[in-house]
Short mmCIF file of C-alpha atoms in Angstrom, two decimals:
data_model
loop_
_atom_site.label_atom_id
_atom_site.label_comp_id
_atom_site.label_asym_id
_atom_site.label_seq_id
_atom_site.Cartn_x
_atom_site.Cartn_y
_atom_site.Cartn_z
CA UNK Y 27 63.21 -3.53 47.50
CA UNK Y 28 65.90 -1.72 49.74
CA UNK Y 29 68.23 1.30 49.33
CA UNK Y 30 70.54 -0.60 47.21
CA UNK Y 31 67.89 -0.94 44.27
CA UNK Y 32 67.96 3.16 44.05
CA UNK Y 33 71.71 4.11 45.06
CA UNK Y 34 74.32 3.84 42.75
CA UNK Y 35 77.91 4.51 43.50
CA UNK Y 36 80.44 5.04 41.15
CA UNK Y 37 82.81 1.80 42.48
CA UNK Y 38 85.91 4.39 42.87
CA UNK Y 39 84.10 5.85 45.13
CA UNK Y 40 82.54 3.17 47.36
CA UNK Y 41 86.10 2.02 47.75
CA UNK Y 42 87.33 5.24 48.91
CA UNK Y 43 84.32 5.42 51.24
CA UNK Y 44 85.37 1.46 52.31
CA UNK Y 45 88.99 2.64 52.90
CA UNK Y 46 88.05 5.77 55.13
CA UNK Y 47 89.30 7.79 52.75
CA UNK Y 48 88.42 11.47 51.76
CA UNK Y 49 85.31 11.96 49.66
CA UNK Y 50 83.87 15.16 48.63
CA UNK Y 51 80.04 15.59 47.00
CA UNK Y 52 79.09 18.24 44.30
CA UNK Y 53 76.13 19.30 43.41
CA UNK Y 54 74.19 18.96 39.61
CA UNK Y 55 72.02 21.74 39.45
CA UNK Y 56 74.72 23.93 38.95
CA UNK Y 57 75.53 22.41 35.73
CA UNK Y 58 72.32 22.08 34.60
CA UNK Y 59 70.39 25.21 35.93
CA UNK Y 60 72.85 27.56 36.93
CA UNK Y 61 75.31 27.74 33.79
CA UNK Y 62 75.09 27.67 30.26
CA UNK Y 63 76.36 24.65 28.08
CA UNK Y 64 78.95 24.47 27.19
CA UNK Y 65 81.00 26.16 29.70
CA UNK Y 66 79.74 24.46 32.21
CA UNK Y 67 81.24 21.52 30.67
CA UNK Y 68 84.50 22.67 31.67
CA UNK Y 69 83.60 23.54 34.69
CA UNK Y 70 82.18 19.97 35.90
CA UNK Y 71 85.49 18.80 34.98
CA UNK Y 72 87.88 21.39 36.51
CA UNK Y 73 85.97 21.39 39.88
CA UNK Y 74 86.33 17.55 39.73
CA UNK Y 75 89.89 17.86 38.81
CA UNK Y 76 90.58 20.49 41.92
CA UNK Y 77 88.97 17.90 44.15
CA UNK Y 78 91.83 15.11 43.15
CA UNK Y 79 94.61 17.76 43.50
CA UNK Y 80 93.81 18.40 46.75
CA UNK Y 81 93.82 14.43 47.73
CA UNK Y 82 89.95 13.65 47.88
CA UNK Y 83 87.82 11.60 45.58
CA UNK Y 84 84.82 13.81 43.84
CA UNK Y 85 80.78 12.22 43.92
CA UNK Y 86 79.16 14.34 41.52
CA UNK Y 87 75.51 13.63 42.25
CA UNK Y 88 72.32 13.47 39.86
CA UNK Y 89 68.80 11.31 39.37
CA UNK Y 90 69.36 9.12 36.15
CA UNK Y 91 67.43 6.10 34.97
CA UNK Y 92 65.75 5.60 38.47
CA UNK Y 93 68.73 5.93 40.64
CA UNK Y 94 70.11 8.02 42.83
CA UNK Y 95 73.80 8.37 41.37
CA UNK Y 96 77.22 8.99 43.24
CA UNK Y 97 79.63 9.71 41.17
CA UNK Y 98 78.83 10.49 36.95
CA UNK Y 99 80.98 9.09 34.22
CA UNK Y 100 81.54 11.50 31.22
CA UNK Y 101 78.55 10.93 29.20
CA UNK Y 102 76.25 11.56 32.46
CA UNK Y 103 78.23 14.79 33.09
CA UNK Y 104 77.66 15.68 29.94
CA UNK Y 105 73.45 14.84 30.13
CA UNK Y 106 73.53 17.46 33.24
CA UNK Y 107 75.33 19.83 31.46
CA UNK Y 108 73.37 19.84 28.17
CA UNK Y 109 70.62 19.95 30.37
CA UNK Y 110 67.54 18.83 27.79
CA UNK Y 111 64.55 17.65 30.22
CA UNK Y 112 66.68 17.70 33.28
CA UNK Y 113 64.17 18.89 36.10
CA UNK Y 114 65.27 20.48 39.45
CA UNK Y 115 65.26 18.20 41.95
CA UNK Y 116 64.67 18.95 45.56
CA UNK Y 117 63.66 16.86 48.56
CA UNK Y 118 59.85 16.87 47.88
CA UNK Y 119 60.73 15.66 44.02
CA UNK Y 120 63.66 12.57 44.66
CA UNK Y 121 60.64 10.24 45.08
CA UNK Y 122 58.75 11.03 42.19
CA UNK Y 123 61.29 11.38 40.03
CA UNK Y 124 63.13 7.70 40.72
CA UNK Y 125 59.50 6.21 40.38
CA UNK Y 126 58.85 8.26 36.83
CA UNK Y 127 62.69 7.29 35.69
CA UNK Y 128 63.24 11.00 35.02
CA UNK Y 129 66.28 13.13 35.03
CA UNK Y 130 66.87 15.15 37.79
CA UNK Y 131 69.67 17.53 38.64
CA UNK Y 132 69.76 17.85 42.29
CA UNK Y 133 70.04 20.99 44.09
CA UNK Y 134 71.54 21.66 48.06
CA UNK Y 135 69.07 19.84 49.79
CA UNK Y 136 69.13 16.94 47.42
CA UNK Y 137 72.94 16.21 47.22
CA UNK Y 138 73.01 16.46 51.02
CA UNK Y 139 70.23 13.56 50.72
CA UNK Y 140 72.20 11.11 48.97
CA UNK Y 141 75.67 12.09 49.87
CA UNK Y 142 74.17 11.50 53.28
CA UNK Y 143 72.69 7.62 52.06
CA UNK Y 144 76.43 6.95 50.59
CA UNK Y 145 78.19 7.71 53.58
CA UNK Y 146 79.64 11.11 52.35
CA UNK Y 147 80.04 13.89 55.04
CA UNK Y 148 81.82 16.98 52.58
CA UNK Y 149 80.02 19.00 49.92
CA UNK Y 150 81.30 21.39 47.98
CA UNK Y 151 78.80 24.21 46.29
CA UNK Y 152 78.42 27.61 45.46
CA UNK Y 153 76.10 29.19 47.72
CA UNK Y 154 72.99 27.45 49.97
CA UNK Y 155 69.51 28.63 49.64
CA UNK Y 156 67.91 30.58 52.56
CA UNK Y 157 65.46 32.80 53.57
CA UNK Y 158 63.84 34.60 49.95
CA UNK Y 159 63.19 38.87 50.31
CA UNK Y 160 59.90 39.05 50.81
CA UNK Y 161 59.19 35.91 53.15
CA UNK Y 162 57.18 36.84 55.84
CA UNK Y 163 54.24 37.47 52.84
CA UNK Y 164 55.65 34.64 50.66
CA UNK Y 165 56.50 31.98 52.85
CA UNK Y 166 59.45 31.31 50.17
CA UNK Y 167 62.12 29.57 52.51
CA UNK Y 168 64.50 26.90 50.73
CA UNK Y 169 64.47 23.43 51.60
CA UNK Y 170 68.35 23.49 51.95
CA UNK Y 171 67.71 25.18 55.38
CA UNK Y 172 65.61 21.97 56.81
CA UNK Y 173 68.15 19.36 55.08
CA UNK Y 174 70.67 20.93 57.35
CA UNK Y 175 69.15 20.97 60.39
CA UNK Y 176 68.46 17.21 59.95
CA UNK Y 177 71.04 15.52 57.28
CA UNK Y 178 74.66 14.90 58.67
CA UNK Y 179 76.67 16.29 55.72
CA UNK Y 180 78.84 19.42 56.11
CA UNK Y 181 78.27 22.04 53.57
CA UNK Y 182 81.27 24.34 52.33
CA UNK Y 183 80.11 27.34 50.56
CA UNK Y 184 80.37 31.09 49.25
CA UNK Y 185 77.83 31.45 52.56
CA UNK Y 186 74.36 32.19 51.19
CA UNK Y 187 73.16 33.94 47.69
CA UNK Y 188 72.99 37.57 47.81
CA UNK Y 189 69.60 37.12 46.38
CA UNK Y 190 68.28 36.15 49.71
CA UNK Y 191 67.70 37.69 53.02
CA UNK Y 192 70.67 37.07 54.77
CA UNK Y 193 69.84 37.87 58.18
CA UNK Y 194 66.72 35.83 58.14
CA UNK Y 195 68.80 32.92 56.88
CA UNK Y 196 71.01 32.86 59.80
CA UNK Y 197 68.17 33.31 61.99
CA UNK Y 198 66.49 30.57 60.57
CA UNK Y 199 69.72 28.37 60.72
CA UNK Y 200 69.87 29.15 64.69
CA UNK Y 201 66.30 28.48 65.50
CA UNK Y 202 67.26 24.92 63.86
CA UNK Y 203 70.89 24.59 65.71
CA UNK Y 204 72.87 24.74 62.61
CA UNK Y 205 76.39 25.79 63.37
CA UNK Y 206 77.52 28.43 60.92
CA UNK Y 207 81.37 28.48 60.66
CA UNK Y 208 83.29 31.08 59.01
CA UNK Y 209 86.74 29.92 57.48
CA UNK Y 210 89.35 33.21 58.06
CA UNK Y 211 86.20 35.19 58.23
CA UNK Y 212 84.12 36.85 61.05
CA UNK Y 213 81.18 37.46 58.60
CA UNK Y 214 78.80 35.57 56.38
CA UNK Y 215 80.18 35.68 53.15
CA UNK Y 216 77.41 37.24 50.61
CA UNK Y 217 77.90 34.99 47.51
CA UNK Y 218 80.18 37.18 44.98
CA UNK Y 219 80.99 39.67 47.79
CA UNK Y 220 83.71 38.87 50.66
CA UNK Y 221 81.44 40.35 53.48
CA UNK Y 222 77.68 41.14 54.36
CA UNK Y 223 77.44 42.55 57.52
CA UNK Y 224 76.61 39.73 59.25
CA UNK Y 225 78.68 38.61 62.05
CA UNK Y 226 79.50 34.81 62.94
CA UNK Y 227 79.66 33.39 66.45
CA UNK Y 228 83.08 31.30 65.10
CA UNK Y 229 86.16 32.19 63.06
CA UNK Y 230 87.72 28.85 62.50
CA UNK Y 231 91.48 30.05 61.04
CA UNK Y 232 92.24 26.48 59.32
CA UNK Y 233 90.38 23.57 57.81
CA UNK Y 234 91.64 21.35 60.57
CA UNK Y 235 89.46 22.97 63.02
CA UNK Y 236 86.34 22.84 61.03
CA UNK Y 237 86.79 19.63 60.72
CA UNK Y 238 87.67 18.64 64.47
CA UNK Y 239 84.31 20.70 65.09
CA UNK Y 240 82.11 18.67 62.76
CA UNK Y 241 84.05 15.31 64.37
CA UNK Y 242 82.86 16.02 67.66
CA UNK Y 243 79.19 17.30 66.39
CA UNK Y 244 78.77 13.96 65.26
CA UNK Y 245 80.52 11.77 68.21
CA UNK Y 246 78.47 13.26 70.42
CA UNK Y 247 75.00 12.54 68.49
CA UNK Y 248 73.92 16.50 67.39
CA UNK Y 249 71.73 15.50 64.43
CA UNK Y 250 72.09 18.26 61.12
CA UNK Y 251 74.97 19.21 59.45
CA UNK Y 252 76.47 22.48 59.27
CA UNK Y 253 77.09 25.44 56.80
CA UNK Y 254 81.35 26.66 56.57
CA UNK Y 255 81.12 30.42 55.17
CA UNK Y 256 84.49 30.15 52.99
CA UNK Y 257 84.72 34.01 50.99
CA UNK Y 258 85.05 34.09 47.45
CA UNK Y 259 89.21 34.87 46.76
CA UNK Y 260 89.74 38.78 46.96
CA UNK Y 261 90.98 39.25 43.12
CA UNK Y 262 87.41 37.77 42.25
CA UNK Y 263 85.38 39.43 44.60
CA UNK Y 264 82.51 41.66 43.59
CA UNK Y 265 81.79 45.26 45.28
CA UNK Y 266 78.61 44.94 47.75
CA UNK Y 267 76.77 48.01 47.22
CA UNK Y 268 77.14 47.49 43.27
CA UNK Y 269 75.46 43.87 44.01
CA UNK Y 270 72.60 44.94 45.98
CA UNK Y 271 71.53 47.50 43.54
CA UNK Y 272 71.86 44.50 40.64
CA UNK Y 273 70.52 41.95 43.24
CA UNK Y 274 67.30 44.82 44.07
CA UNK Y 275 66.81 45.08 40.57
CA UNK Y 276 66.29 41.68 39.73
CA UNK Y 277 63.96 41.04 42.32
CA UNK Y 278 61.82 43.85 41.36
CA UNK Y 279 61.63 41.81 37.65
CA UNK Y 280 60.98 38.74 39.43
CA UNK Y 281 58.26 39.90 41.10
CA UNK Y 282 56.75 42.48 38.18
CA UNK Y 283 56.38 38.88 36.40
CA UNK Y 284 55.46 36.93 39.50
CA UNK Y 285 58.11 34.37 39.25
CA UNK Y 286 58.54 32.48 42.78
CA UNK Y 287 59.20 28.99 44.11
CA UNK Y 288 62.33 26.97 42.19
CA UNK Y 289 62.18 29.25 38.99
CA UNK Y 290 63.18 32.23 41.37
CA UNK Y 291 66.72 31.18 41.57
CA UNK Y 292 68.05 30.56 38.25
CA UNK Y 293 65.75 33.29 37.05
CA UNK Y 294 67.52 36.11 39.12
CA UNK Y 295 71.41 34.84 38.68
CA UNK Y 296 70.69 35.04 34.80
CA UNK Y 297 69.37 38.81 34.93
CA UNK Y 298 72.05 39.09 37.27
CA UNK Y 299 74.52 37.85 34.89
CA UNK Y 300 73.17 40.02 32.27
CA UNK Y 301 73.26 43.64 34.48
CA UNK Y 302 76.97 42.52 35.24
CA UNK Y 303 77.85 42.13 31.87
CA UNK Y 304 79.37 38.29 32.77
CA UNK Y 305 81.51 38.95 35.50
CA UNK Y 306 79.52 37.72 38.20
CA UNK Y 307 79.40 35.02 36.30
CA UNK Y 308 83.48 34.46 36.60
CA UNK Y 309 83.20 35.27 39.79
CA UNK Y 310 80.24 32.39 40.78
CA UNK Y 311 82.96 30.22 38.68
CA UNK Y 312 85.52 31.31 41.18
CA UNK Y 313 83.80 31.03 44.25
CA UNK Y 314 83.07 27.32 43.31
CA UNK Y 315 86.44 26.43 42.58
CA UNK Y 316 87.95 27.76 45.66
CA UNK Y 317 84.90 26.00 47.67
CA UNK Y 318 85.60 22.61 46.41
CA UNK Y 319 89.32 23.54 47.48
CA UNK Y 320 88.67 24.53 50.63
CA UNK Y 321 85.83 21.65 51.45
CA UNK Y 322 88.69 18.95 50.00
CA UNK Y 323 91.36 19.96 52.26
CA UNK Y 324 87.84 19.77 55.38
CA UNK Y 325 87.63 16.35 54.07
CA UNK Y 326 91.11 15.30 54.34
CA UNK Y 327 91.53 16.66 57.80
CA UNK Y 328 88.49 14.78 58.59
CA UNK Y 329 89.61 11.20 57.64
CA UNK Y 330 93.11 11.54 59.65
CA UNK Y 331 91.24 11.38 62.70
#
């Protein structure tokens, strides 16, 4: 047995990745545990479609039938999306769940994973996982943090979720040398809001530059990836201190009914959702459709040199 026996790639895109030519990955989990069917039907298909507009090829990733798949035809798009025993898949669970044949939606960590095994260096998401409130008693600290420190795939994103701790994050990320670039931003972008009060050591003011920067990461032999803050467009953008109190309330729920570990997550962007009355929701929409944008036009800059 050898990789080939678990990876599948969609053949459109192992040409592309044959030719050199621009490739960006998406995640699953946001189809299957972080929107409702069916909207996130048309989502799946309109961040897909952004990805070709913009000149790149689009690997939606999941865990289906055993394999590890690159790339998901309409009726797999529309298993992740319907989302009836599709698990959460992070690093810990890939192994188990090719060996048990279940269905797996994979999260940051995971996506990173395979794009990685495919040859994919772009990924387009909503926000990474971090640091959870609450830590130092919890130990809660997402995998997505130790995937980038190690896996070579550059991650474009909203920065982290406001759920987290966002200053622990970034420490975390500097203990393990991950560059953190902001794109036309000085701070980390905070999910649905534009700014959090955290500065970044690098303002990169075009995609070309991130992805000269992520070239010469890699020449050079720097093992990890690295994590492109790209803010959530201003017409969508959500007001911070109205967010925190949301965020500060749904964490006080989670923990009054002690839910931790991978149920924290999707537990706290639907009360989120909820307290918002939907429009964080549009804006999480938003934020992912500008990512996979921003992350194509990385990608593109990346394969002309």
């Amino acid at each position: 047995m050898n990789l080939h026996d678990y990876l599948s790639v969609a053949p459109e895109i192992a040409d592309a990745l044959a030719a050199g030519k621009p490739v960006v990955a998406l995640e699953s989990t946001i189809l299957s545990h972080g929107m409702p069917y069916p909207e996130n039907v048309e989502f799946a298909h309109k961040v897909e479609k952004i990805v070709r507009e913009e000149g790149a090829i689009p690997a939606t990733t999941a865990i289906i039938g055993g394999k590890l798949k690159v790339g998901l035809n309409d009726e797999e798009l529309l298993t992740m999306c319907k989302a009836e025993n599709v698990g959460k898949v992070s690093r810990r669970d890939v192994a188990v769940y090719l060996a048990t044949g279940q269905t797996g939606a994979t999260t940051v960590a995971t996506t990173m994973i395979i794009a990685s095994l495919a040859g994919i260096r772009f990924f387009a998401t909503g926000g990474i996982g971090g640091v959870h409130r609450g830590a130092e008693r919890t130990m809660d600290i997402s995998a997505d943090l130790q995937e980038l420190a190690n896996t070579p795939v550059c991650v474009v994103c909203a920065g982290a979720k406001s759920i987290l701790d966002l200053g622990l994050t970034l420490e975390y990320l500097e203990t393990y040398g991950v560059p953190v670039l902001g794109l036309r931003t000085d701070e980390l972008p905070a999910f649905y809001c534009r700014t959090s009060g955290y500065k970044l050591d690098y303002n990169c003011q075009d995609e070309e530059t991130v992805a000269k920067i992520m070239k010469t990461k890699w020449d050079v032999g720097l093992k990890g990836g690295a994590v492109v803050g790209n803010p959530i467009p201003e017409q969508y953008a959500m007001d911070p201190d109205y967010m925190n109190k949301i965020i500060d309330q749904a964490v006080a729920q989670a923990n009054a009914e002690h839910i931790h570990g991978k149920a924290i997550t999707p537990f706290l962007l639907a009360h989120i959702k909820d307290m918002t009355g939907g429009s964080s929701f549009a804006a999480n929409l938003e934020l992912a459709y500008n990512n996979a944008r921003a992350c194509s036009r990385i990608a593109c800059a990346y394969a002309k040199l």
